[in-house]
CSV table of N, CA and C in Angstrom, one decimal:
chain,number,residue,atom,x,y,z
S,64,MET,N,-10.2,31.8,248.6
S,64,MET,CA,-10.4,32.9,248.8
S,64,MET,C,-11.6,34.1,249.8
S,65,CYS,N,-12.8,33.4,249.3
S,65,CYS,CA,-14.2,33.5,250.0
S,65,CYS,C,-13.6,33.4,251.9
S,66,LEU,N,-13.7,32.2,252.0
S,66,LEU,CA,-12.8,32.2,253.7
S,66,LEU,C,-12.0,33.9,254.0
S,67,ALA,N,-11.2,33.9,253.7
S,67,ALA,CA,-10.3,35.1,254.0
S,67,ALA,C,-11.1,36.2,253.7
S,68,ILE,N,-12.1,36.3,253.2
S,68,ILE,CA,-13.1,37.3,253.2
S,68,ILE,C,-14.0,37.4,254.1
S,69,GLU,N,-14.4,36.0,254.4
S,69,GLU,CA,-15.2,36.0,255.6
S,69,GLU,C,-14.5,36.1,256.8
S,70,GLU,N,-13.6,35.9,256.9
S,70,GLU,CA,-12.6,36.1,258.2
S,70,GLU,C,-12.6,37.4,258.3
S,71,MET,N,-12.3,38.6,257.4
S,71,MET,CA,-12.0,40.0,257.2
S,71,MET,C,-13.3,40.4,257.7
S,72,TYR,N,-14.4,40.1,257.5
S,72,TYR,CA,-15.8,40.3,257.4
S,72,TYR,C,-16.1,40.5,259.7
S,73,MET,N,-15.8,39.2,259.8
S,73,MET,CA,-15.9,38.7,261.4
S,73,MET,C,-15.2,39.6,262.0
S,74,ASP,N,-13.7,39.9,261.7
S,74,ASP,CA,-12.7,40.9,262.3
S,74,ASP,C,-13.4,41.8,262.6
S,75,GLY,N,-14.1,42.5,261.5
S,75,GLY,CA,-14.0,44.1,261.2
S,75,GLY,C,-16.0,44.0,262.4
S,76,LYS,N,-16.4,42.6,262.4
S,76,LYS,CA,-17.6,43.0,263.0
S,76,LYS,C,-17.4,43.1,264.3
S,77,ARG,N,-16.2,42.0,264.6
S,77,ARG,CA,-15.5,42.3,266.4
S,77,ARG,C,-15.1,43.6,267.1
S,78,GLU,N,-14.7,44.0,265.8
S,78,GLU,CA,-14.1,44.9,266.5
S,78,GLU,C,-15.3,46.4,266.6
S,79,GLY,N,-16.4,46.1,265.7
S,79,GLY,CA,-17.2,47.3,265.8
S,79,GLY,C,-18.4,47.0,267.0
S,80,GLU,N,-18.3,45.5,267.5
S,80,GLU,CA,-18.4,45.1,268.9
S,80,GLU,C,-18.2,45.4,269.6
S,81,GLU,N,-17.1,45.4,270.1
S,81,GLU,CA,-16.0,46.1,270.9
S,81,GLU,C,-16.0,47.6,271.0
S,82,LYS,N,-16.2,48.1,269.7
S,82,LYS,CA,-16.1,50.0,269.9
S,82,LYS,C,-17.7,50.1,270.6
S,83,GLY,N,-18.6,49.5,270.5
S,83,GLY,CA,-20.0,49.8,270.6
S,83,GLY,C,-19.9,49.3,272.4
S,84,ARG,N,-19.1,48.3,272.9
S,84,ARG,CA,-19.5,48.2,274.4
S,84,ARG,C,-18.7,49.7,274.3
S,85,ILE,N,-17.9,49.9,274.5
S,85,ILE,CA,-16.6,51.4,274.8
S,85,ILE,C,-17.8,52.0,275.0
S,86,ASN,N,-18.3,52.7,273.4
S,86,ASN,CA,-18.4,53.4,273.7
S,86,ASN,C,-19.7,53.7,274.6
S,87,GLY,N,-20.6,52.2,274.7
S,87,GLY,CA,-21.7,52.6,275.5
S,87,GLY,C,-21.4,52.3,277.1
S,88,THR,N,-20.2,51.9,277.8
S,88,THR,CA,-19.8,51.8,278.9
S,88,THR,C,-19.1,53.4,279.4
S,89,ALA,N,-18.7,54.3,278.0
S,89,ALA,CA,-18.5,55.4,278.2
S,89,ALA,C,-19.3,56.2,278.8
S,90,GLN,N,-20.8,56.3,277.6
S,90,GLN,CA,-22.0,57.1,277.7
S,90,GLN,C,-22.7,56.4,279.3
S,91,ASP,N,-22.7,55.6,279.5
S,91,ASP,CA,-23.0,54.8,280.9
S,91,ASP,C,-22.3,55.6,282.2
S,92,ILE,N,-20.6,56.1,282.1
S,92,ILE,CA,-20.1,56.9,283.2
S,92,ILE,C,-20.6,57.8,283.5
S,93,PHE,N,-20.8,58.7,281.9
S,93,PHE,CA,-21.3,60.1,281.7
S,93,PHE,C,-22.4,60.3,282.1
S,94,ASP,N,-23.5,59.4,282.4
S,94,ASP,CA,-25.3,59.8,282.5
S,94,ASP,C,-24.9,59.5,283.7
S,95,LEU,N,-24.2,58.6,284.8
S,95,LEU,CA,-24.2,58.7,285.9
S,95,LEU,C,-23.6,59.3,286.7
S,96,LEU,N,-22.4,60.1,285.9
S,96,LEU,CA,-21.6,61.4,286.8
S,96,LEU,C,-22.8,62.7,286.9
S,97,GLU,N,-23.4,63.0,285.6
S,97,GLU,CA,-24.4,64.1,285.4
S,97,GLU,C,-25.4,64.0,286.5
S,98,ASP,N,-25.5,63.0,287.7
S,98,ASP,CA,-26.6,63.2,288.7
S,98,ASP,C,-26.0,64.2,289.2
S,99,LEU,N,-24.9,64.3,289.4
S,99,LEU,CA,-23.7,64.8,290.4
S,99,LEU,C,-24.0,66.5,289.7
S,100,GLY,N,-24.3,66.5,288.4
S,100,GLY,CA,-23.9,68.2,288.0
S,100,GLY,C,-23.2,68.0,286.8
S,101,ALA,N,-23.1,69.1,286.6
S,101,ALA,CA,-22.1,69.1,285.1
S,101,ALA,C,-20.9,68.8,285.3
S,102,ILE,N,-20.2,67.7,284.3
S,102,ILE,CA,-19.7,67.0,284.1
S,102,ILE,C,-18.2,68.1,284.1
S,103,PRO,N,-17.3,68.2,284.6
S,103,PRO,CA,-15.5,68.8,284.1
S,103,PRO,C,-15.1,68.3,283.4
S,104,THR,N,-14.6,69.2,282.0
S,104,THR,CA,-13.7,69.0,281.2
S,104,THR,C,-12.9,67.7,281.2
S,105,GLN,N,-11.8,67.5,282.8
S,105,GLN,CA,-10.7,66.8,282.7
S,105,GLN,C,-11.1,65.6,282.8
S,106,ILE,N,-12.3,65.4,283.9
S,106,ILE,CA,-13.0,64.0,283.9
S,106,ILE,C,-13.7,63.8,282.4
S,107,ARG,N,-14.5,64.9,281.7
S,107,ARG,CA,-14.6,64.1,280.4
S,107,ARG,C,-13.8,63.9,279.8
S,108,ASP,N,-12.5,64.6,279.8
S,108,ASP,CA,-11.5,64.2,278.8
S,108,ASP,C,-10.8,62.9,278.9
S,109,GLY,N,-10.8,62.4,280.5
S,109,GLY,CA,-10.1,61.4,280.8
S,109,GLY,C,-11.1,59.4,280.5
S,110,VAL,N,-11.6,60.4,280.9
S,110,VAL,CA,-13.1,59.1,280.0
S,110,VAL,C,-13.1,58.9,278.1
S,111,GLU,N,-13.0,59.9,277.8
S,111,GLU,CA,-12.7,60.1,275.9
S,111,GLU,C,-11.8,59.4,276.4
S,112,LYS,N,-10.1,59.9,276.6
S,112,LYS,CA,-9.3,59.1,276.2
S,112,LYS,C,-8.8,57.8,276.2
S,113,LEU,N,-9.9,57.2,277.2
S,113,LEU,CA,-9.8,55.7,278.1
S,113,LEU,C,-10.8,55.0,276.1
S,114,ALA,N,-11.6,56.0,275.8
S,114,ALA,CA,-13.0,54.9,275.0
S,114,ALA,C,-11.7,54.5,274.1
S,115,LYS,N,-10.7,56.2,273.4
S,115,LYS,CA,-10.0,56.5,272.4
S,115,LYS,C,-9.3,54.8,272.4
S,116,GLU,N,-8.7,54.8,273.1
S,116,GLU,CA,-7.6,53.5,273.9
S,116,GLU,C,-7.9,52.7,274.0
S,117,MET,N,-9.7,51.7,273.3
S,117,MET,CA,-10.0,50.9,273.5
S,117,MET,C,-10.2,50.2,275.0
S,118,ASN,N,-9.6,50.9,275.9
S,118,ASN,CA,-9.7,50.2,276.9
S,118,ASN,C,-10.8,50.3,278.1
S,119,LEU,N,-11.2,48.8,277.3
S,119,LEU,CA,-12.6,48.2,278.1
S,119,LEU,C,-12.4,48.0,279.7
S,120,GLU,N,-11.4,47.6,280.0
S,120,GLU,CA,-11.6,46.8,281.0
S,120,GLU,C,-11.4,48.3,282.4
S,121,ARG,N,-10.6,49.0,282.0
S,121,ARG,CA,-10.3,50.0,283.0
S,121,ARG,C,-11.7,50.8,282.7
S,122,LEU,N,-12.9,51.4,281.6
S,122,LEU,CA,-14.1,51.9,281.8
S,122,LEU,C,-15.2,51.0,282.7
S,123,ARG,N,-15.0,49.7,282.4
S,123,ARG,CA,-16.0,48.8,283.8
S,123,ARG,C,-16.0,49.6,285.0
S,124,ALA,N,-14.5,49.4,284.9
S,124,ALA,CA,-14.0,49.8,286.8
S,124,ALA,C,-14.6,51.2,287.4
S,125,LEU,N,-14.2,51.7,285.9
S,125,LEU,CA,-14.8,53.5,286.7
S,125,LEU,C,-16.6,53.1,286.2
S,126,LEU,N,-17.1,52.6,285.5
S,126,LEU,CA,-18.2,52.9,285.5
S,126,LEU,C,-18.9,52.1,287.2
S,127,LYS,N,-18.0,51.5,287.8
S,127,LYS,CA,-18.8,51.2,288.9
S,127,LYS,C,-18.4,52.6,290.0
S,128,VAL,N,-17.2,53.0,289.7
S,128,VAL,CA,-16.4,53.5,290.4
S,128,VAL,C,-17.9,55.1,290.8
S,129,ALA,N,-18.4,54.9,289.2
S,129,ALA,CA,-19.6,56.3,289.1
S,129,ALA,C,-21.1,56.5,289.6
S,130,ALA,N,-20.8,54.9,289.5
S,130,ALA,CA,-22.1,53.9,290.7
S,130,ALA,C,-22.3,54.6,291.9
S,131,ARG,N,-20.6,54.6,292.6
S,131,ARG,CA,-20.8,54.6,294.0
S,131,ARG,C,-20.1,56.1,294.6
S,132,CYS,N,-19.4,56.6,293.6
S,132,CYS,CA,-18.8,57.5,294.0
S,132,CYS,C,-19.9,59.1,294.4
S,133,GLY,N,-19.9,59.8,295.6
S,133,GLY,CA,-20.5,61.0,295.8
S,133,GLY,C,-20.3,62.2,295.3
S,134,SER,N,-19.0,62.5,294.7
S,134,SER,CA,-18.3,64.1,293.9
S,134,SER,C,-17.7,63.3,293.1
S,135,PHE,N,-17.5,64.6,292.0
S,135,PHE,CA,-16.3,64.6,291.3
S,135,PHE,C,-15.6,64.2,291.7
S,136,GLU,N,-14.5,65.1,292.7
S,136,GLU,CA,-13.5,64.7,293.2
S,136,GLU,C,-13.0,63.4,293.7
S,137,GLU,N,-14.4,62.3,294.3
S,137,GLU,CA,-14.0,60.9,294.4
S,137,GLU,C,-13.5,60.3,293.1
S,138,PHE,N,-14.4,60.5,292.5
S,138,PHE,CA,-14.5,60.3,291.0
S,138,PHE,C,-12.9,60.3,290.2
S,139,GLU,N,-12.6,61.5,290.0
S,139,GLU,CA,-11.1,61.7,289.6
S,139,GLU,C,-10.2,61.4,290.4
S,140,ARG,N,-10.0,61.3,291.6
S,140,ARG,CA,-9.1,60.2,292.1
S,140,ARG,C,-8.7,59.0,291.4
S,141,GLN,N,-9.8,58.2,291.1
S,141,GLN,CA,-10.3,56.8,290.6
S,141,GLN,C,-9.4,57.1,288.9
S,142,LEU,N,-9.7,57.8,288.8
S,142,LEU,CA,-9.6,58.0,287.1
S,142,LEU,C,-7.8,58.4,287.4
């Protein structure tokens, strides 16, 4: 019985860590994009949607785009 409880605890811990990475990556994207000005709603909504879908791989790719793009339009094309 203790083993089952420990497994549930570890699963919850892993899920929490994953959510933390996802939310941190989304925030990093927003931090980079804010250098371009006020983030348009459609971009903010798109990034938040990926975070809710737990799509860390896609968010990491967008983080690289945010670091290199020179405009919101350029970022949105990759979104």
